[in-house]
Coordinates of C-alpha atoms and ligand atoms in Angstrom, one line a residue:
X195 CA 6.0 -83.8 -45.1
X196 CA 3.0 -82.9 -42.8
X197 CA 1.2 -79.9 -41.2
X198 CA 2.2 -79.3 -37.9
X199 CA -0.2 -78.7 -35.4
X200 CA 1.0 -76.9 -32.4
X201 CA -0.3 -76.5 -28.8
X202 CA 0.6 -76.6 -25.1
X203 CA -1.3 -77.8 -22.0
X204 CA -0.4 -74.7 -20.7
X205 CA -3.0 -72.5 -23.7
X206 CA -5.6 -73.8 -21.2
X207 CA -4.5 -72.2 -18.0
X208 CA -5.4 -68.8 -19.3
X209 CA -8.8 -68.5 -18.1
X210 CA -10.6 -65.2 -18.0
X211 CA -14.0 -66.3 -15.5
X212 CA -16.8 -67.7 -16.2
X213 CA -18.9 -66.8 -19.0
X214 CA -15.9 -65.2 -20.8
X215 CA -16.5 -66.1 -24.5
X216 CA -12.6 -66.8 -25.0
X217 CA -12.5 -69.6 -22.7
X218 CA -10.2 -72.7 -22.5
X219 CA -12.8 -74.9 -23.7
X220 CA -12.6 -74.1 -26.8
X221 CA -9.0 -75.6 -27.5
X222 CA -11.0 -79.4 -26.7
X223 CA -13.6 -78.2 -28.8
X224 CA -11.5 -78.3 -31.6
X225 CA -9.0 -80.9 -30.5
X226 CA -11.8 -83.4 -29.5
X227 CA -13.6 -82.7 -33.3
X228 CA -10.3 -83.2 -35.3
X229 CA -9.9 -86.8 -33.1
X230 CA -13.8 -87.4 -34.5
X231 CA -13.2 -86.6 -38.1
X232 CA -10.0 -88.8 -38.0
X233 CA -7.7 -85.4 -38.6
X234 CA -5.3 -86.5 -35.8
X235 CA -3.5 -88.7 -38.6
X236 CA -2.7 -86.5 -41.0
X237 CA -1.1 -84.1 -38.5
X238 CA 2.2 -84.1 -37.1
X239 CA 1.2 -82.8 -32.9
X240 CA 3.9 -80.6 -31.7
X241 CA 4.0 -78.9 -28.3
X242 CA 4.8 -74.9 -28.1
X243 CA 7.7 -73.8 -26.7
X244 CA 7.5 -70.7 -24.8
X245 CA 9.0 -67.2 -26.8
X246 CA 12.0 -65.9 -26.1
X247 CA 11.4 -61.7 -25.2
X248 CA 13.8 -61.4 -27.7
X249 CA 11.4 -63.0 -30.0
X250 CA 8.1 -60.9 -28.5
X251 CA 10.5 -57.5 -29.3
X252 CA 10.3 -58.0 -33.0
X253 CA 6.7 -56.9 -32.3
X254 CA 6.5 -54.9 -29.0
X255 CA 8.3 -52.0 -27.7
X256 CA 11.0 -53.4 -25.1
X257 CA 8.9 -50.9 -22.6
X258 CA 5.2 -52.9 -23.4
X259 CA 7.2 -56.4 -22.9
X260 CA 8.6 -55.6 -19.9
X261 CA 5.5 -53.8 -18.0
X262 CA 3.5 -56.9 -19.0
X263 CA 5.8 -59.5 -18.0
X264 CA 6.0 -57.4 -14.5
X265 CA 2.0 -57.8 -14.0
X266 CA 1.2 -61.2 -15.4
X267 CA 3.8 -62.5 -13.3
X268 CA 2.7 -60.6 -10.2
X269 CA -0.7 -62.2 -11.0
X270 CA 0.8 -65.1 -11.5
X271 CA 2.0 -65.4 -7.9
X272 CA -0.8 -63.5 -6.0
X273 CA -3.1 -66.2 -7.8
X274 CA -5.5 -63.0 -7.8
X275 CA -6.9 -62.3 -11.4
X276 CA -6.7 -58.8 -13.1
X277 CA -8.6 -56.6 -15.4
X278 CA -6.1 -55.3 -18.0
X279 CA -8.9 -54.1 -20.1
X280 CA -12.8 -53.9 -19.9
X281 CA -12.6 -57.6 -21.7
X282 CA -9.3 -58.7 -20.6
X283 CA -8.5 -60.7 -17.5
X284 CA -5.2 -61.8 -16.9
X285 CA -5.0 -64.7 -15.0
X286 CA -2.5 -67.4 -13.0
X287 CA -1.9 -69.0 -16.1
X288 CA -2.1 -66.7 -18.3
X289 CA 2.0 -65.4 -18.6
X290 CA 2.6 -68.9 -19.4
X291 CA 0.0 -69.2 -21.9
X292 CA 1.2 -66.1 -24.0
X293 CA 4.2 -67.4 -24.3
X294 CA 3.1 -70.6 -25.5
X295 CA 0.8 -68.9 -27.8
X296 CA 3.6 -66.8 -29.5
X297 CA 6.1 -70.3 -29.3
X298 CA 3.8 -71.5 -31.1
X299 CA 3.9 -69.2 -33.9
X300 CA 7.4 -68.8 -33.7
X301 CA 8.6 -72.5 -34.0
X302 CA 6.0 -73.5 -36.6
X303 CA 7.4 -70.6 -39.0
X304 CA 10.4 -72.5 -37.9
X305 CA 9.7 -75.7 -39.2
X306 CA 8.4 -74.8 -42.1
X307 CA 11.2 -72.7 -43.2
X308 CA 13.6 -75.3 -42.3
X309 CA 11.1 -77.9 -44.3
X310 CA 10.0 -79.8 -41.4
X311 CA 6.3 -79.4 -42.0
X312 CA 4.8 -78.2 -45.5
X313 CA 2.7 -75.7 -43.3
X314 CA 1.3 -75.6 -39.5
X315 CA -1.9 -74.8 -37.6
X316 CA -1.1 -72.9 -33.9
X317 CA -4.2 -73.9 -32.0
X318 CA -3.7 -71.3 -29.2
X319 CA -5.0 -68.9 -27.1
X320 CA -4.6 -66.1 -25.9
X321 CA -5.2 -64.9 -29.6
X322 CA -3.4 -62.2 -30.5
X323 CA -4.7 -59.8 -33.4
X324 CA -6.3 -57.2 -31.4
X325 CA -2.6 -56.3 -29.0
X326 CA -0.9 -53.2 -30.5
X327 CA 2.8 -52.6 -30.1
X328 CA 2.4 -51.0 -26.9
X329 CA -1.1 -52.1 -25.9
X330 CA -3.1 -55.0 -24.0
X331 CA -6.8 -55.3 -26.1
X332 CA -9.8 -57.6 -27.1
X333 CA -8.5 -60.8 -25.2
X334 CA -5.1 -60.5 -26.7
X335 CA -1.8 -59.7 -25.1
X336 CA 1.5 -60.6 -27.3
X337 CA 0.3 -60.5 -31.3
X338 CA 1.6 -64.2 -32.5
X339 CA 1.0 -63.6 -36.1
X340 CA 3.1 -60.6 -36.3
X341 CA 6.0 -61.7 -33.9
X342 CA 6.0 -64.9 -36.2
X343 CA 6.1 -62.5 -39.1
X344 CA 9.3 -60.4 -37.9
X345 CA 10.8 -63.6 -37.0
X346 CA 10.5 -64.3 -41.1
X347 CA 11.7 -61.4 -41.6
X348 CA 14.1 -60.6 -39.7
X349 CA 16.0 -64.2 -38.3
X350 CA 14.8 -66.2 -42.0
X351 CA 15.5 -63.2 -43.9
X352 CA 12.6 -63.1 -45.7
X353 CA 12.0 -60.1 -48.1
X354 CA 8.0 -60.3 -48.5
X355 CA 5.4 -61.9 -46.3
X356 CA 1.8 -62.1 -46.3
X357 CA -0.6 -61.4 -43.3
X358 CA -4.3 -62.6 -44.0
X359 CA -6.5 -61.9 -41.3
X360 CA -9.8 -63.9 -41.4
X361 CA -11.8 -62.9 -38.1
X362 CA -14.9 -61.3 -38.1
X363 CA -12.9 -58.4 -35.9
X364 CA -10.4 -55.7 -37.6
X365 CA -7.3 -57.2 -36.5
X366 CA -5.9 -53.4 -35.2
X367 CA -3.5 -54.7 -33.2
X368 CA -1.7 -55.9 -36.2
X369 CA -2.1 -52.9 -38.4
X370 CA -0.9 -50.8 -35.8
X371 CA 2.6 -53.3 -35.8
X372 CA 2.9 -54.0 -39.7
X373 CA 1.3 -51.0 -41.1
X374 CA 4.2 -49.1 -43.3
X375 CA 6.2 -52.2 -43.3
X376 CA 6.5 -52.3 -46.5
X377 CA 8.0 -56.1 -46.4
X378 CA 4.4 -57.2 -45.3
X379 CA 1.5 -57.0 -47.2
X380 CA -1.7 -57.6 -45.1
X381 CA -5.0 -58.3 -46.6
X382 CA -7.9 -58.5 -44.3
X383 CA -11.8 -58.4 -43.9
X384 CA -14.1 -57.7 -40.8
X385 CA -17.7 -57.0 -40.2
X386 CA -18.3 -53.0 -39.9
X387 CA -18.9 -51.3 -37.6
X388 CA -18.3 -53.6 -35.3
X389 CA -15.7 -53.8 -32.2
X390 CA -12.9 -52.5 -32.4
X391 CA -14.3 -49.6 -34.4
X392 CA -10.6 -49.3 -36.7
X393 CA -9.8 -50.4 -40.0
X394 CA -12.3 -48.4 -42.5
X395 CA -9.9 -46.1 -42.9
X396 CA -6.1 -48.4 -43.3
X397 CA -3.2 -47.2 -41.9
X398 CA -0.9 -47.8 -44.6
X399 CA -0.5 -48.7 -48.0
X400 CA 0.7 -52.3 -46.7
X401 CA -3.0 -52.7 -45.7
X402 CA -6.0 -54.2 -47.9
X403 CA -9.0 -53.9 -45.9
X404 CA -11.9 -55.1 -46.4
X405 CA -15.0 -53.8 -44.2
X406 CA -18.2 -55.9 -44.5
X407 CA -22.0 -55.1 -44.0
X408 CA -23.3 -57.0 -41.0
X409 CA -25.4 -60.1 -42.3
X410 CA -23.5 -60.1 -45.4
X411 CA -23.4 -63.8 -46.8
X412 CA -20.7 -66.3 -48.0
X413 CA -20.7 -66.2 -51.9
X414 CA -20.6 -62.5 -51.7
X415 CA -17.5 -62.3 -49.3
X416 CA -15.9 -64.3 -51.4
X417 CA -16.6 -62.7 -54.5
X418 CA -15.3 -59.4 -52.4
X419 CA -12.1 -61.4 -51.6
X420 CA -11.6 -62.3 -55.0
X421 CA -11.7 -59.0 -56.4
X422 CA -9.7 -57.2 -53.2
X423 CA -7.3 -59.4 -52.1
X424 CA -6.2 -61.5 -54.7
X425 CA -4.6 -59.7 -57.0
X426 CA -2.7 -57.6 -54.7
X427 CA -1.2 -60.8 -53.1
X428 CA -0.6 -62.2 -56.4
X429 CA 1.0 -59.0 -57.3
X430 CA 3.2 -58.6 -54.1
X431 CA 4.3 -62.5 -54.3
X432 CA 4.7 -63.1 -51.0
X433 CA 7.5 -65.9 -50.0
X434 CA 5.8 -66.7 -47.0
X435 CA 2.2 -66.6 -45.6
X436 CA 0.5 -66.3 -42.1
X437 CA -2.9 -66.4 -41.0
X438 CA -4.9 -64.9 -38.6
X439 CA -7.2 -67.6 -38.2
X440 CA -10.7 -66.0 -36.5
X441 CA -13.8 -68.2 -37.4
X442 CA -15.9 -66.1 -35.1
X443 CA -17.5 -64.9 -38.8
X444 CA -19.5 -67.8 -38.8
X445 CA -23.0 -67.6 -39.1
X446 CA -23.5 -69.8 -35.7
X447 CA -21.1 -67.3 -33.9
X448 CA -22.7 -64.2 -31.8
X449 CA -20.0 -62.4 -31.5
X450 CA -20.5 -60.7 -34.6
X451 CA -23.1 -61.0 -37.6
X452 CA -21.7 -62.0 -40.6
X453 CA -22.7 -65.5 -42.1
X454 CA -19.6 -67.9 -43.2
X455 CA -19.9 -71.5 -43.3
X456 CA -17.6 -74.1 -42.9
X457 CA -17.8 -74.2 -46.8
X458 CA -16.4 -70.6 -47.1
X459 CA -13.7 -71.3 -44.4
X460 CA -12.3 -74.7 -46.8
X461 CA -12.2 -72.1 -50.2
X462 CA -10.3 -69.3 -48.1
X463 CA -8.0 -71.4 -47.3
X464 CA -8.1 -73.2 -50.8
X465 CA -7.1 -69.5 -52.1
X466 CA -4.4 -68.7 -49.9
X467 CA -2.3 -72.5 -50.4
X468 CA -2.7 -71.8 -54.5
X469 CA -0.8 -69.2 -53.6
X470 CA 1.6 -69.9 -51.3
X471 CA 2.2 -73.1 -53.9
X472 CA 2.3 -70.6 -57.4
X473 CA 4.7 -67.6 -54.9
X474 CA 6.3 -69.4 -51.6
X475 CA 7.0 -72.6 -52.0
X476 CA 4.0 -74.0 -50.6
X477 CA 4.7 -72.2 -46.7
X478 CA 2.0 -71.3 -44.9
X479 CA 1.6 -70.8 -40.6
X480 CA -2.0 -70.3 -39.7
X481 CA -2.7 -69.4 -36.0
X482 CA -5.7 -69.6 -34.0
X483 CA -7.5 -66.1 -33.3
X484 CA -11.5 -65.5 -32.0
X485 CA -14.7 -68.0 -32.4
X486 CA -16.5 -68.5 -30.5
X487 CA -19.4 -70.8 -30.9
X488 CA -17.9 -74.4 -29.9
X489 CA -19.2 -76.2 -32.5
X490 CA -19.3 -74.0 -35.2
X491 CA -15.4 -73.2 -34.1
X492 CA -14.6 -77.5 -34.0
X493 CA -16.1 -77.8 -37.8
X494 CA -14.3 -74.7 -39.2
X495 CA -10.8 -75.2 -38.0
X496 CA -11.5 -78.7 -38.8
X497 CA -12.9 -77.8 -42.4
X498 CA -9.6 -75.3 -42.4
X499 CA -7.0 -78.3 -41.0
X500 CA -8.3 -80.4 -43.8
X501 CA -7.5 -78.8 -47.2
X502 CA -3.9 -77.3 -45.2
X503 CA -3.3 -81.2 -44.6
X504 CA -4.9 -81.8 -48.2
X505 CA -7.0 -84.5 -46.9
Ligands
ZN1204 ZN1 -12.7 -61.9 -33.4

């Protein structure tokens, strides 16, 4: 058994204008570095199929799903872009990129439910972590991770899951789905204050967050990790895990100030498969959110890829 990588063509065709830091160049940044490294064999490359609305449901109110699908596809034929948000632009592509994006997440919980991969990587975009259950936000419109949760929970039957959110931004958007789900434990850590402002305060006693001085530094992250998260994931055994993959808290990355390496992204992940080995089985579904920097982006998912694919 391998780790499944999914994307689709069609992640690219969301494109939010130039300059946009969440652009469609960053999925060949990190396609074209895991070719370089010699990554590509270890994975098994799957394209995303698009979500079903049923799917998207699981984590939006029927009333968000269907208002959204109404303007990305009116974009989508006028060929006229969109400001959803101040940093949100929807575009021609980008109805059929969410979808992708949230396939994605869907089909690799899929697989490695069903024991077709031992865990997956979605290398998508839009990301997702920043859309609430009613709300466009911060370059995400359908929240992958936590649709792929539901689906977990409620097609798999899961009774305990795991959200771990990485990025250097509070992922709101989830809290605002999962928080008081008390089948989800989500631990996560982001620079504050920084956007979106949320988090300091959780929402629920499903949430473990973690705010973090800017400029804070690796070793004492992960000594903050260790202490926070740990044991209450080792505690809540989850039988499944999913990860909101943002590397945008590297220290190359301007989008926010905190100061990760590539060396801090590989124990992370290191953490999180000891436990989905000691608790679930070994299953894992990681999905792409923010980072930024090209480079620095390329060597982290690639440092990330590697100890998933135990290379
Ligand atoms: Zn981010």
């Amino acid at each position: 058994m391998t780790t499944a990588f999914y994307s689709h063509a069609e992640c690219r065709l969301h494109d939010m204008g130039p300059g946009h830091p969440e652009c469609p160049q960053r999925l060949d940044a990190i396609s074209d570095h895991l070719l370089a490294q010699g990554l590509d064999i270890a994975l098994d490359f799957k394209d995303a199929p698009t979500a079903s609305l049923e799917q998207i449901e699981r984590a939006h109110s029927a009333n968000y799903v269907m208002q959204l699908k109404d303007v990305l596809e009116q974009v989508q034929a006028e060929g006229q872009p969109r400001a959803l948000d101040p940093d949100t632009v929807a575009c021609a592509g980008t109805w059929r990129a969410a979808l992708r994006a949230a396939g994605a997440a869907v089909a690799a919980t899929d697989d490695v439910i069903a024991g077709r991969a031992v865990n997956a990587f979605c290398a998508v975009r839009p990301p997702g972590h920043h859309a609430t259950r009613d709300e466009t936000m911060g370059f995400c419109f359908f929240n992958n991770v936590a649709i792929a949760a539901r689906h977990a929970l409620d097609v798999h039957g899961l009774q305990r899951v795991a959200i771990i959110d990485f990025d250097v931004h509070h992922g709101n958007g989830t809290e605002d789905i999962i928080a008081g789900d008390e089948r989800v434990l989500m631990c996560s850590f982001f620079q504050h204050p920084l956007y979106p402002y949320s988090g300091a305060v959780p929402k629920g006693t499903n949430m473990v967050n973690v705010p973090i001085a800017p400029y804070t530094r690796g070793p004492e992250i992960r000594e903050t990790l260790a202490a926070m998260w740990l044991p209450r994931l080792e505690e809540f055994r989850p039988q499944m895990i999913f990860v909101s993959a943002g590397f945008d808290a590297h220290r190359e990355d301007d989008l926010g100030q905190l100061g990760l390496v590539e060396a801090d992204y590989e124990w992370m992940t290191r953490q999180l498969m000891d436990l989905a080995d000691r608790h679930a089985g070994g299953r894992l579904v990681s999905c792409l959110e923010g980072g930024y920097n090209l480079s620095a982006l390329a060597r982290s998912v690639a440092a990330h890829v590697r100890v998933l694919a135990g290379v």
